[in-house]
């Protein structure tokens, strides 16, 4: 029983706030994705067959640490397989972007086009640097 005058339980407030932050981050990431990623991975996340892998439906995005690492470090002639197709992973590093910008882009990628892999936080990107 709560003491008189005590604030009401906030059991659902924190998850709601986290959801709102993730939604705001994804919205920010949509614009950053268009600016930095869509030229290769396409606006619809489908990539270019045999050249640039799709991000839509890409099971590799489930591995948050790997996803962050690829964006921070890029890929240089490292083969990756997505949905049975192998791509010769050549991607520049985007380490010049801020932790927030990378978190926003990755949150967008992990939640757009039917992906349901959850958000990435600035703290997770910072820790990976």
PDB file of C-alpha atoms in Angstrom:
ATOM      1  CA  UNK A   1       0.000   0.000   0.000  1.00  0.00           C
ATOM      2  CA  UNK A   2       1.380   3.385  -0.974  1.00  0.00           C
ATOM      3  CA  UNK A   3       1.804   6.108   1.606  1.00  0.00           C
ATOM      4  CA  UNK A   4      -0.681   8.989   1.403  1.00  0.00           C
ATOM      5  CA  UNK A   5       0.600  11.597  -1.012  1.00  0.00           C
ATOM      6  CA  UNK A   6       3.087   9.211  -2.621  1.00  0.00           C
ATOM      7  CA  UNK A   7       3.286   9.378  -6.399  1.00  0.00           C
ATOM      8  CA  UNK A   8       1.350   6.732  -8.293  1.00  0.00           C
ATOM      9  CA  UNK A   9       3.292   3.698  -9.451  1.00  0.00           C
ATOM     10  CA  UNK A  10       5.224   4.324 -12.632  1.00  0.00           C
ATOM     11  CA  UNK A  11       5.373   0.689 -13.714  1.00  0.00           C
ATOM     12  CA  UNK A  12       4.351   1.515 -17.277  1.00  0.00           C
ATOM     13  CA  UNK A  13       5.821   4.999 -17.565  1.00  0.00           C
ATOM     14  CA  UNK A  14       9.421   3.912 -18.170  1.00  0.00           C
ATOM     15  CA  UNK A  15       8.622   1.459 -20.991  1.00  0.00           C
ATOM     16  CA  UNK A  16       6.312   4.044 -22.573  1.00  0.00           C
ATOM     17  CA  UNK A  17       9.075   6.669 -22.421  1.00  0.00           C
ATOM     18  CA  UNK A  18      11.555   4.200 -23.902  1.00  0.00           C
ATOM     19  CA  UNK A  19       9.110   3.444 -26.706  1.00  0.00           C
ATOM     20  CA  UNK A  20       8.661   7.128 -27.422  1.00  0.00           C
ATOM     21  CA  UNK A  21      12.440   7.654 -27.505  1.00  0.00           C
ATOM     22  CA  UNK A  22      12.888   4.682 -29.858  1.00  0.00           C
ATOM     23  CA  UNK A  23      10.152   6.038 -32.143  1.00  0.00           C
ATOM     24  CA  UNK A  24      11.783   9.490 -32.187  1.00  0.00           C
ATOM     25  CA  UNK A  25      15.172   7.915 -32.895  1.00  0.00           C
ATOM     26  CA  UNK A  26      13.729   5.847 -35.762  1.00  0.00           C
ATOM     27  CA  UNK A  27      12.089   8.942 -37.258  1.00  0.00           C
ATOM     28  CA  UNK A  28      15.410  10.803 -37.089  1.00  0.00           C
ATOM     29  CA  UNK A  29      17.135   7.744 -38.536  1.00  0.00           C
ATOM     30  CA  UNK A  30      14.819   7.666 -41.533  1.00  0.00           C
ATOM     31  CA  UNK A  31      16.213  10.973 -42.788  1.00  0.00           C
ATOM     32  CA  UNK A  32      19.800  10.011 -41.996  1.00  0.00           C
ATOM     33  CA  UNK A  33      19.308   6.668 -43.754  1.00  0.00           C
ATOM     34  CA  UNK A  34      18.087   8.506 -46.867  1.00  0.00           C
ATOM     35  CA  UNK A  35      21.171  10.716 -46.746  1.00  0.00           C
ATOM     36  CA  UNK A  36      23.852   8.105 -45.985  1.00  0.00           C
ATOM     37  CA  UNK A  37      22.560   4.612 -46.832  1.00  0.00           C
ATOM     38  CA  UNK A  38      19.778   4.599 -49.415  1.00  0.00           C
ATOM     39  CA  UNK A  39      22.067   5.116 -52.405  1.00  0.00           C
ATOM     40  CA  UNK A  40      23.364   1.566 -51.896  1.00  0.00           C
ATOM     41  CA  UNK A  41      20.713  -0.226 -49.838  1.00  0.00           C
ATOM     42  CA  UNK A  42      17.841   1.609 -51.615  1.00  0.00           C
ATOM     43  CA  UNK A  43      15.054   3.634 -50.021  1.00  0.00           C
ATOM     44  CA  UNK A  44      12.972   0.470 -49.614  1.00  0.00           C
ATOM     45  CA  UNK A  45      15.826  -1.442 -47.931  1.00  0.00           C
ATOM     46  CA  UNK A  46      15.914  -4.043 -50.710  1.00  0.00           C
ATOM     47  CA  UNK A  47      19.532  -3.380 -51.741  1.00  0.00           C
ATOM     48  CA  UNK A  48      20.773  -4.291 -55.208  1.00  0.00           C
ATOM     49  CA  UNK A  49      20.847  -8.035 -55.910  1.00  0.00           C
ATOM     50  CA  UNK A  50      24.393  -9.324 -56.120  1.00  0.00           C
ATOM     51  CA  UNK A  51      25.855  -5.921 -55.255  1.00  0.00           C
ATOM     52  CA  UNK A  52      24.460  -4.433 -52.038  1.00  0.00           C
ATOM     53  CA  UNK A  53      22.610  -6.647 -49.539  1.00  0.00           C
ATOM     54  CA  UNK A  54      19.065  -5.923 -48.480  1.00  0.00           C
ATOM     55  CA  UNK A  55      18.396  -4.614 -45.009  1.00  0.00           C
ATOM     56  CA  UNK A  56      14.706  -5.473 -45.220  1.00  0.00           C
ATOM     57  CA  UNK A  57      14.289  -8.978 -43.862  1.00  0.00           C
ATOM     58  CA  UNK A  58      18.027  -9.300 -43.235  1.00  0.00           C
ATOM     59  CA  UNK A  59      18.507 -11.735 -40.333  1.00  0.00           C
ATOM     60  CA  UNK A  60      22.039 -10.401 -39.724  1.00  0.00           C
ATOM     61  CA  UNK A  61      20.464  -7.291 -38.201  1.00  0.00           C
ATOM     62  CA  UNK A  62      19.317  -9.401 -35.243  1.00  0.00           C
ATOM     63  CA  UNK A  63      22.907  -9.307 -33.984  1.00  0.00           C
ATOM     64  CA  UNK A  64      23.015  -5.760 -32.618  1.00  0.00           C
ATOM     65  CA  UNK A  65      26.757  -5.813 -31.866  1.00  0.00           C
ATOM     66  CA  UNK A  66      27.535  -6.974 -35.414  1.00  0.00           C
ATOM     67  CA  UNK A  67      25.233  -4.353 -36.915  1.00  0.00           C
ATOM     68  CA  UNK A  68      26.921  -1.573 -34.934  1.00  0.00           C
ATOM     69  CA  UNK A  69      30.394  -2.885 -35.816  1.00  0.00           C
ATOM     70  CA  UNK A  70      29.657  -2.962 -39.556  1.00  0.00           C
ATOM     71  CA  UNK A  71      28.523   0.661 -39.540  1.00  0.00           C
ATOM     72  CA  UNK A  72      31.446   1.836 -37.396  1.00  0.00           C
ATOM     73  CA  UNK A  73      34.171  -0.148 -39.163  1.00  0.00           C
ATOM     74  CA  UNK A  74      32.719  -0.857 -42.592  1.00  0.00           C
ATOM     75  CA  UNK A  75      33.436  -4.042 -44.519  1.00  0.00           C
ATOM     76  CA  UNK A  76      36.338  -4.597 -46.877  1.00  0.00           C
ATOM     77  CA  UNK A  77      36.089  -7.658 -49.106  1.00  0.00           C
ATOM     78  CA  UNK A  78      34.392  -9.725 -46.440  1.00  0.00           C
ATOM     79  CA  UNK A  79      31.759 -12.040 -47.852  1.00  0.00           C
ATOM     80  CA  UNK A  80      28.421 -11.919 -46.081  1.00  0.00           C
ATOM     81  CA  UNK A  81      25.375 -14.046 -46.746  1.00  0.00           C
ATOM     82  CA  UNK A  82      21.864 -12.659 -46.578  1.00  0.00           C
ATOM     83  CA  UNK A  83      18.894 -14.924 -47.196  1.00  0.00           C
ATOM     84  CA  UNK A  84      21.006 -17.416 -49.125  1.00  0.00           C
ATOM     85  CA  UNK A  85      22.781 -14.897 -51.361  1.00  0.00           C
ATOM     86  CA  UNK A  86      26.443 -14.039 -50.796  1.00  0.00           C
ATOM     87  CA  UNK A  87      27.660 -10.478 -51.193  1.00  0.00           C
ATOM     88  CA  UNK A  88      31.306  -9.405 -51.302  1.00  0.00           C
ATOM     89  CA  UNK A  89      30.990  -7.049 -48.346  1.00  0.00           C
ATOM     90  CA  UNK A  90      32.523  -3.735 -49.329  1.00  0.00           C
ATOM     91  CA  UNK A  91      31.126  -0.863 -47.312  1.00  0.00           C
ATOM     92  CA  UNK A  92      32.817   2.280 -46.026  1.00  0.00           C
ATOM     93  CA  UNK A  93      33.038   3.089 -42.341  1.00  0.00           C
ATOM     94  CA  UNK A  94      30.552   5.632 -41.038  1.00  0.00           C
ATOM     95  CA  UNK A  95      32.511   6.276 -37.830  1.00  0.00           C
ATOM     96  CA  UNK A  96      32.492   9.995 -38.646  1.00  0.00           C
ATOM     97  CA  UNK A  97      28.814  10.093 -37.673  1.00  0.00           C
ATOM     98  CA  UNK A  98      27.899  10.821 -34.069  1.00  0.00           C
ATOM     99  CA  UNK A  99      26.785   8.092 -31.682  1.00  0.00           C
ATOM    100  CA  UNK A 100      23.248   9.489 -31.857  1.00  0.00           C
ATOM    101  CA  UNK A 101      23.232   9.537 -35.662  1.00  0.00           C
ATOM    102  CA  UNK A 102      24.415   5.925 -35.847  1.00  0.00           C
ATOM    103  CA  UNK A 103      21.916   4.843 -33.178  1.00  0.00           C
ATOM    104  CA  UNK A 104      19.155   6.595 -35.133  1.00  0.00           C
ATOM    105  CA  UNK A 105      20.088   4.967 -38.453  1.00  0.00           C
ATOM    106  CA  UNK A 106      20.387   1.514 -36.927  1.00  0.00           C
ATOM    107  CA  UNK A 107      17.127   1.905 -35.012  1.00  0.00           C
ATOM    108  CA  UNK A 108      15.435   2.841 -38.272  1.00  0.00           C
ATOM    109  CA  UNK A 109      16.970  -0.111 -40.132  1.00  0.00           C
ATOM    110  CA  UNK A 110      16.076  -2.536 -37.340  1.00  0.00           C
ATOM    111  CA  UNK A 111      12.435  -1.391 -37.213  1.00  0.00           C
ATOM    112  CA  UNK A 112      11.598  -0.493 -40.854  1.00  0.00           C
ATOM    113  CA  UNK A 113      10.397  -2.671 -43.747  1.00  0.00           C
ATOM    114  CA  UNK A 114       8.889  -5.284 -41.458  1.00  0.00           C
ATOM    115  CA  UNK A 115      12.073  -5.720 -39.388  1.00  0.00           C
ATOM    116  CA  UNK A 116      11.376  -6.117 -35.681  1.00  0.00           C
ATOM    117  CA  UNK A 117      14.817  -6.206 -34.076  1.00  0.00           C
ATOM    118  CA  UNK A 118      14.446  -3.306 -31.637  1.00  0.00           C
ATOM    119  CA  UNK A 119      16.264  -0.025 -31.110  1.00  0.00           C
ATOM    120  CA  UNK A 120      19.947   0.775 -30.671  1.00  0.00           C
ATOM    121  CA  UNK A 121      20.983   3.350 -28.061  1.00  0.00           C
ATOM    122  CA  UNK A 122      23.674   5.991 -28.177  1.00  0.00           C
ATOM    123  CA  UNK A 123      25.308   4.279 -25.193  1.00  0.00           C
ATOM    124  CA  UNK A 124      25.569   0.996 -27.141  1.00  0.00           C
ATOM    125  CA  UNK A 125      27.235   2.752 -30.079  1.00  0.00           C
ATOM    126  CA  UNK A 126      29.589   4.633 -27.757  1.00  0.00           C
ATOM    127  CA  UNK A 127      30.563   1.386 -26.006  1.00  0.00           C
ATOM    128  CA  UNK A 128      31.312  -0.243 -29.373  1.00  0.00           C
ATOM    129  CA  UNK A 129      33.676   2.536 -30.421  1.00  0.00           C
TER     130      UNK A 129
END
